[in-house]
């Protein structure tokens, strides 16, 4: 792979992509049709509207006292996605595969050292996101901890010259105190503190993971809204209907966050036996009509630091990416 000198980002070549594709006579895969660029300045003139890139890191998760492993999702998800069939439903030319960030482990592995490194990751990621959004494209970001929501919001905000709104499908609020130092649990509070994030909505928040202060914070804030997962379980409406009710009036520009720990039994840094089904999330994405500024699929893992392995995560991510593009493609 060719190393891009700015910010330790690796731009992919066509050969990098094809090395991950299992070719078959008589068939074409997405990986044989997707676009690449040799310079970020080429993004603006690229025909593809969706830009796929990876953040293979788990430093933010570990900085939040979590179990590492989220760095393993990107490569598996990319390989699975590139081997989806190119057909009338999704052809591949709509997508530009940009590359991934190369993030070195900090020498200081203490919690403080990890948190300082996360702040460096913020500054590494946000300029690339800014460049993509400023080019009029929609970044689809895979991998890493939920700490990376902050630089996605930051970069998008800078590109659009305004604070953006975000809706987050998540079992957790990730609104911890930014004064702790940066980690995967305070990306949204950090973005709000720095005026990059305006309206923040959380869909499927689990009551079991709400600290004592959070309900009052939500009740007194004009910028934070929540639908609890427990209320969804008792609702007479479907998950998809509740989603439309919750997001329909949220104005653009708006980012879409999906923490994969919100999906039951999907390998992630905080895997849970209770949550949305993968098909619940697919229905939401396939029925989407909103042109989101970006899509962020985070916290998923193939191999956890404690030895657990689940290869299905890569395929789950590939389904969600393809659903997101299929729903928006006719509208843009």
CSV table of C-alpha atoms in Angstrom, one decimal:
chain,number,residue,atom,x,y,z
A,1,UNK,CA,0.0,0.0,0.0
A,2,UNK,CA,1.1,3.5,-0.7
A,3,UNK,CA,1.7,5.7,2.3
A,4,UNK,CA,0.1,9.1,2.2
A,5,UNK,CA,2.5,11.5,3.9
A,6,UNK,CA,-0.2,13.5,5.6
A,7,UNK,CA,-1.3,12.4,9.1
A,8,UNK,CA,-0.3,8.7,8.7
A,9,UNK,CA,-3.1,7.9,6.4
A,10,UNK,CA,-2.7,5.2,3.8
A,11,UNK,CA,-4.4,5.7,0.5
A,12,UNK,CA,-5.3,2.5,-1.3
A,13,UNK,CA,-4.3,1.6,-4.8
A,14,UNK,CA,-6.4,-0.4,-7.2
A,15,UNK,CA,-4.0,-3.3,-6.6
A,16,UNK,CA,-4.6,-3.0,-2.8
A,17,UNK,CA,-8.3,-3.4,-3.4
A,18,UNK,CA,-8.0,-6.3,-5.9
A,19,UNK,CA,-5.7,-8.2,-3.6
A,20,UNK,CA,-8.7,-8.6,-1.3
A,21,UNK,CA,-11.2,-9.7,-4.0
A,22,UNK,CA,-11.9,-13.4,-4.7
A,23,UNK,CA,-12.5,-13.2,-8.5
A,24,UNK,CA,-14.7,-15.7,-10.2
A,25,UNK,CA,-15.3,-16.2,-14.0
A,26,UNK,CA,-18.7,-14.9,-15.0
A,27,UNK,CA,-19.1,-12.8,-11.9
A,28,UNK,CA,-18.1,-9.3,-10.9
A,29,UNK,CA,-17.6,-8.2,-7.3
A,30,UNK,CA,-17.9,-4.7,-5.8
A,31,UNK,CA,-14.1,-4.7,-5.4
A,32,UNK,CA,-13.7,-4.8,-9.2
A,33,UNK,CA,-15.8,-1.7,-9.6
A,34,UNK,CA,-15.0,0.6,-6.7
A,35,UNK,CA,-13.0,3.8,-7.3
A,36,UNK,CA,-9.7,4.9,-5.7
A,37,UNK,CA,-7.7,8.2,-5.8
A,38,UNK,CA,-4.0,8.9,-5.7
A,39,UNK,CA,-4.5,12.2,-3.9
A,40,UNK,CA,-7.2,13.6,-1.6
A,41,UNK,CA,-7.6,16.6,-3.9
A,42,UNK,CA,-9.1,14.2,-6.5
A,43,UNK,CA,-12.1,13.5,-4.2
A,44,UNK,CA,-14.1,16.5,-5.5
A,45,UNK,CA,-14.1,15.3,-9.1
A,46,UNK,CA,-14.7,11.6,-8.3
A,47,UNK,CA,-18.0,10.3,-9.5
A,48,UNK,CA,-18.5,8.2,-6.4
A,49,UNK,CA,-20.7,9.8,-3.7
A,50,UNK,CA,-19.7,7.4,-0.8
A,51,UNK,CA,-16.2,7.3,0.6
A,52,UNK,CA,-15.3,4.2,2.6
A,53,UNK,CA,-12.4,4.4,5.1
A,54,UNK,CA,-11.2,2.6,8.2
A,55,UNK,CA,-9.9,3.5,11.7
A,56,UNK,CA,-8.4,0.3,13.0
A,57,UNK,CA,-7.6,1.2,16.6
A,58,UNK,CA,-8.8,0.3,20.1
A,59,UNK,CA,-6.8,2.8,22.1
A,60,UNK,CA,-10.0,4.8,22.9
A,61,UNK,CA,-11.7,1.7,24.2
A,62,UNK,CA,-8.8,0.8,26.4
A,63,UNK,CA,-8.6,4.4,27.6
A,64,UNK,CA,-12.2,4.0,28.8
A,65,UNK,CA,-11.2,0.8,30.8
A,66,UNK,CA,-12.7,-1.4,28.1
A,67,UNK,CA,-11.4,-4.6,26.4
A,68,UNK,CA,-9.4,-4.0,23.2
A,69,UNK,CA,-10.3,-5.6,19.9
A,70,UNK,CA,-12.0,-2.9,17.8
A,71,UNK,CA,-8.9,-2.5,15.7
A,72,UNK,CA,-9.7,-5.9,14.0
A,73,UNK,CA,-13.0,-4.9,12.4
A,74,UNK,CA,-11.9,-2.8,9.5
A,75,UNK,CA,-9.9,-5.4,7.5
A,76,UNK,CA,-12.5,-8.1,7.8
A,77,UNK,CA,-15.4,-5.8,7.0
A,78,UNK,CA,-13.6,-4.4,4.0
A,79,UNK,CA,-12.8,-7.8,2.5
A,80,UNK,CA,-16.4,-9.0,3.0
A,81,UNK,CA,-17.8,-5.8,1.5
A,82,UNK,CA,-15.5,-5.9,-1.6
A,83,UNK,CA,-16.6,-9.5,-2.3
A,84,UNK,CA,-20.3,-8.6,-2.4
A,85,UNK,CA,-21.7,-9.2,-5.9
A,86,UNK,CA,-21.8,-6.2,-8.3
A,87,UNK,CA,-25.4,-6.2,-9.6
A,88,UNK,CA,-28.3,-3.8,-10.3
A,89,UNK,CA,-28.9,-3.4,-6.6
A,90,UNK,CA,-25.4,-2.1,-5.9
A,91,UNK,CA,-22.8,-1.8,-8.6
A,92,UNK,CA,-19.7,-0.6,-6.9
A,93,UNK,CA,-19.0,2.5,-9.0
A,94,UNK,CA,-21.0,4.5,-6.3
A,95,UNK,CA,-18.2,3.8,-3.8
A,96,UNK,CA,-14.7,5.1,-3.4
A,97,UNK,CA,-12.5,3.1,-1.1
A,98,UNK,CA,-10.0,5.6,0.3
A,99,UNK,CA,-7.9,3.8,2.8
A,100,UNK,CA,-7.2,3.6,6.5
A,101,UNK,CA,-5.5,5.4,9.3
A,102,UNK,CA,-2.2,4.0,10.7
A,103,UNK,CA,-2.2,4.6,14.4
A,104,UNK,CA,0.8,3.6,16.4
A,105,UNK,CA,0.5,2.4,20.0
A,106,UNK,CA,1.7,5.0,22.5
A,107,UNK,CA,4.8,4.2,24.5
A,108,UNK,CA,2.9,5.2,27.7
A,109,UNK,CA,0.3,2.5,28.1
A,110,UNK,CA,-1.1,4.0,31.3
A,111,UNK,CA,-4.7,5.3,31.2
A,112,UNK,CA,-3.4,8.9,31.1
A,113,UNK,CA,-1.0,7.9,28.2
A,114,UNK,CA,-3.8,6.2,26.3
A,115,UNK,CA,-6.1,9.3,26.7
A,116,UNK,CA,-3.4,11.6,25.5
A,117,UNK,CA,-3.0,9.4,22.4
A,118,UNK,CA,-6.8,9.6,21.8
A,119,UNK,CA,-6.5,13.4,21.6
A,120,UNK,CA,-3.8,12.9,19.0
A,121,UNK,CA,-6.1,10.6,17.0
A,122,UNK,CA,-8.8,13.3,17.0
A,123,UNK,CA,-6.3,15.6,15.3
A,124,UNK,CA,-5.3,12.9,12.9
A,125,UNK,CA,-8.8,11.9,11.8
A,126,UNK,CA,-10.7,15.2,11.6
A,127,UNK,CA,-8.7,16.8,8.7
A,128,UNK,CA,-9.4,13.8,6.5
A,129,UNK,CA,-13.1,13.9,7.3
A,130,UNK,CA,-13.2,17.6,6.7
A,131,UNK,CA,-11.6,17.0,3.2
A,132,UNK,CA,-14.2,14.3,2.3
A,133,UNK,CA,-17.2,16.3,3.5
A,134,UNK,CA,-15.9,19.5,1.8
A,135,UNK,CA,-15.7,17.6,-1.4
A,136,UNK,CA,-19.4,16.9,-1.2
A,137,UNK,CA,-19.0,13.2,-0.4
A,138,UNK,CA,-20.5,11.0,2.4
A,139,UNK,CA,-17.8,9.3,4.5
A,140,UNK,CA,-18.6,5.8,5.7
A,141,UNK,CA,-16.2,5.1,8.6
A,142,UNK,CA,-15.6,1.6,10.0
A,143,UNK,CA,-13.7,0.5,13.0
A,144,UNK,CA,-12.2,1.8,16.1
A,145,UNK,CA,-13.9,2.9,19.3
A,146,UNK,CA,-16.7,5.4,19.7
A,147,UNK,CA,-14.1,8.0,20.6
A,148,UNK,CA,-13.8,8.6,16.9
A,149,UNK,CA,-17.3,10.2,16.8
A,150,UNK,CA,-15.7,13.4,18.0
A,151,UNK,CA,-13.3,13.9,15.1
A,152,UNK,CA,-16.0,12.9,12.6
A,153,UNK,CA,-18.3,15.6,14.1
A,154,UNK,CA,-15.4,18.0,14.3
A,155,UNK,CA,-14.3,17.5,10.7
A,156,UNK,CA,-17.8,17.6,9.3
A,157,UNK,CA,-18.5,20.8,11.3
A,158,UNK,CA,-15.4,22.5,9.9
A,159,UNK,CA,-16.3,21.5,6.3
A,160,UNK,CA,-19.8,22.7,6.6
A,161,UNK,CA,-18.9,25.8,8.7
A,162,UNK,CA,-21.6,25.0,11.3
A,163,UNK,CA,-22.4,22.7,14.2
A,164,UNK,CA,-24.0,19.5,13.1
A,165,UNK,CA,-26.7,17.2,14.6
A,166,UNK,CA,-26.1,13.6,15.3
A,167,UNK,CA,-28.3,10.6,16.0
A,168,UNK,CA,-26.7,7.6,17.7
A,169,UNK,CA,-28.0,4.1,17.9
A,170,UNK,CA,-26.3,3.0,21.1
A,171,UNK,CA,-26.8,1.2,24.4
A,172,UNK,CA,-24.6,3.9,26.0
A,173,UNK,CA,-24.8,7.7,26.0
A,174,UNK,CA,-21.0,8.3,25.8
A,175,UNK,CA,-21.5,11.6,27.6
A,176,UNK,CA,-18.8,11.2,30.3
A,177,UNK,CA,-16.9,14.2,31.5
A,178,UNK,CA,-14.3,15.4,28.9
A,179,UNK,CA,-12.1,16.7,31.7
A,180,UNK,CA,-11.2,13.0,32.4
A,181,UNK,CA,-9.2,13.1,29.2
A,182,UNK,CA,-10.3,11.7,25.8
A,183,UNK,CA,-11.7,8.2,25.5
A,184,UNK,CA,-14.5,6.2,23.9
A,185,UNK,CA,-17.0,7.3,26.6
A,186,UNK,CA,-17.0,11.0,26.0
A,187,UNK,CA,-16.9,11.7,22.3
A,188,UNK,CA,-20.3,13.4,22.3
A,189,UNK,CA,-19.8,15.5,25.4
A,190,UNK,CA,-16.4,16.6,24.0
A,191,UNK,CA,-18.0,17.6,20.7
A,192,UNK,CA,-20.8,19.5,22.5
A,193,UNK,CA,-18.3,21.2,24.7
A,194,UNK,CA,-16.4,22.4,21.7
A,195,UNK,CA,-19.6,23.6,19.8
A,196,UNK,CA,-19.2,21.1,17.0
A,197,UNK,CA,-22.4,19.2,18.0
A,198,UNK,CA,-25.8,20.8,18.3
A,199,UNK,CA,-28.7,18.3,18.7
A,200,UNK,CA,-27.7,14.9,20.0
A,201,UNK,CA,-30.2,12.1,20.0
A,202,UNK,CA,-29.7,8.6,21.4
A,203,UNK,CA,-31.9,5.7,20.1
A,204,UNK,CA,-32.0,2.5,22.2
A,205,UNK,CA,-30.2,3.7,25.3
A,206,UNK,CA,-30.2,1.0,28.0
A,207,UNK,CA,-31.4,2.1,31.4
A,208,UNK,CA,-28.9,-0.3,33.1
A,209,UNK,CA,-26.0,1.8,31.8
A,210,UNK,CA,-27.4,5.3,32.7
A,211,UNK,CA,-25.5,6.8,35.7
A,212,UNK,CA,-27.3,8.7,38.4
A,213,UNK,CA,-26.7,12.2,36.9
A,214,UNK,CA,-27.6,11.5,33.3
A,215,UNK,CA,-31.4,11.5,33.6
A,216,UNK,CA,-31.3,15.0,35.0
A,217,UNK,CA,-28.8,16.1,32.4
A,218,UNK,CA,-31.1,14.9,29.6
A,219,UNK,CA,-34.2,16.4,31.2
A,220,UNK,CA,-32.5,19.9,31.6
A,221,UNK,CA,-30.8,19.9,28.2
A,222,UNK,CA,-32.5,21.4,25.1
A,223,UNK,CA,-29.9,19.6,22.9
A,224,UNK,CA,-30.1,16.0,24.1
A,225,UNK,CA,-33.0,13.6,23.5
A,226,UNK,CA,-33.3,9.9,24.3
A,227,UNK,CA,-35.4,6.9,23.4
A,228,UNK,CA,-34.7,4.1,25.9
A,229,UNK,CA,-34.5,0.5,24.7
A,230,UNK,CA,-36.8,-0.6,27.5
A,231,UNK,CA,-39.5,1.7,26.1
A,232,UNK,CA,-39.0,0.3,22.7
A,233,UNK,CA,-39.5,-3.2,24.1
A,234,UNK,CA,-42.9,-2.2,25.4
A,235,UNK,CA,-44.0,-0.1,22.4
A,236,UNK,CA,-46.9,-1.2,20.2
A,237,UNK,CA,-45.0,0.3,17.2
A,238,UNK,CA,-42.2,-1.5,15.4
A,239,UNK,CA,-38.5,-0.4,15.9
A,240,UNK,CA,-38.5,1.1,12.4
A,241,UNK,CA,-41.7,3.2,13.2
A,242,UNK,CA,-40.2,4.4,16.4
A,243,UNK,CA,-37.0,5.3,14.6
A,244,UNK,CA,-38.9,7.5,12.1
A,245,UNK,CA,-40.8,9.2,15.0
A,246,UNK,CA,-37.6,9.9,16.8
A,247,UNK,CA,-35.5,11.2,13.8
A,248,UNK,CA,-38.0,12.6,11.3
A,249,UNK,CA,-37.8,16.2,12.5
A,250,UNK,CA,-34.0,16.2,13.1
A,251,UNK,CA,-32.6,18.7,10.6
A,252,UNK,CA,-29.6,18.3,8.4
A,253,UNK,CA,-26.6,18.4,8.5
A,254,UNK,CA,-26.8,15.3,10.6
A,255,UNK,CA,-24.4,12.4,11.2
A,256,UNK,CA,-25.5,8.8,11.8
A,257,UNK,CA,-23.7,6.8,14.5
A,258,UNK,CA,-24.2,3.0,15.0
A,259,UNK,CA,-22.4,1.5,17.9
A,260,UNK,CA,-22.4,-2.2,17.2
A,261,UNK,CA,-22.8,-3.0,20.9
A,262,UNK,CA,-26.4,-2.0,20.4
A,263,UNK,CA,-26.9,-5.2,18.3
A,264,UNK,CA,-27.5,-8.3,20.4
A,265,UNK,CA,-24.7,-10.9,20.5
A,266,UNK,CA,-22.6,-9.0,17.9
A,267,UNK,CA,-18.9,-9.1,18.9
A,268,UNK,CA,-18.0,-5.7,20.3
A,269,UNK,CA,-16.2,-4.0,23.1
A,270,UNK,CA,-19.4,-4.2,25.2
A,271,UNK,CA,-21.2,-7.2,23.7
A,272,UNK,CA,-24.7,-7.7,25.1
A,273,UNK,CA,-27.3,-10.5,25.0
A,274,UNK,CA,-30.0,-7.8,24.8
A,275,UNK,CA,-30.3,-5.3,22.0
A,276,UNK,CA,-31.5,-4.7,18.5
A,277,UNK,CA,-31.5,-7.5,16.0
A,278,UNK,CA,-29.3,-7.0,13.0
A,279,UNK,CA,-32.4,-7.0,10.9
A,280,UNK,CA,-33.9,-4.1,13.0
A,281,UNK,CA,-30.9,-2.0,12.0
A,282,UNK,CA,-31.1,-3.2,8.4
A,283,UNK,CA,-34.7,-2.1,8.2
A,284,UNK,CA,-33.8,1.3,9.6
A,285,UNK,CA,-31.1,1.8,7.0
A,286,UNK,CA,-33.0,0.4,4.0
A,287,UNK,CA,-35.9,2.6,4.8
A,288,UNK,CA,-33.8,5.7,5.3
A,289,UNK,CA,-34.6,8.9,3.3
A,290,UNK,CA,-32.4,11.3,5.1
A,291,UNK,CA,-29.1,12.4,3.5
A,292,UNK,CA,-26.8,11.9,6.4
A,293,UNK,CA,-23.5,13.8,6.5
A,294,UNK,CA,-21.6,10.6,7.4
A,295,UNK,CA,-22.1,7.0,8.7
A,296,UNK,CA,-20.0,5.7,11.5
A,297,UNK,CA,-20.0,2.0,12.4
A,298,UNK,CA,-17.9,1.5,15.5
A,299,UNK,CA,-17.0,-0.7,18.5
A,300,UNK,CA,-17.3,-4.0,16.5
A,301,UNK,CA,-14.5,-6.6,16.7
A,302,UNK,CA,-13.4,-9.9,15.1
A,303,UNK,CA,-10.9,-10.8,17.8
A,304,UNK,CA,-11.0,-9.5,21.3
A,305,UNK,CA,-8.0,-8.9,23.5
A,306,UNK,CA,-9.3,-11.5,25.9
A,307,UNK,CA,-9.2,-14.2,23.2
A,308,UNK,CA,-12.8,-14.3,22.0
A,309,UNK,CA,-13.3,-14.6,18.2
A,310,UNK,CA,-16.3,-14.1,16.0
A,311,UNK,CA,-15.9,-13.8,12.2
A,312,UNK,CA,-19.6,-12.8,11.7
A,313,UNK,CA,-18.9,-9.2,12.7
A,314,UNK,CA,-17.2,-8.3,9.3
A,315,UNK,CA,-20.2,-9.7,7.4
A,316,UNK,CA,-22.7,-7.8,9.6
A,317,UNK,CA,-20.8,-4.5,9.0
A,318,UNK,CA,-20.8,-5.2,5.2
A,319,UNK,CA,-24.6,-5.7,5.2
A,320,UNK,CA,-25.1,-2.3,7.0
A,321,UNK,CA,-22.8,-0.4,4.7
A,322,UNK,CA,-24.5,-1.8,1.6
A,323,UNK,CA,-28.0,-1.1,3.0
A,324,UNK,CA,-27.0,2.5,3.8
A,325,UNK,CA,-25.8,3.1,0.2
A,326,UNK,CA,-28.7,1.3,-1.4
A,327,UNK,CA,-31.2,3.4,0.3
A,328,UNK,CA,-29.5,6.7,-0.4
A,329,UNK,CA,-28.2,6.0,-3.9
A,330,UNK,CA,-31.4,6.8,-5.8
A,331,UNK,CA,-31.8,10.0,-3.9
A,332,UNK,CA,-28.4,11.6,-4.5
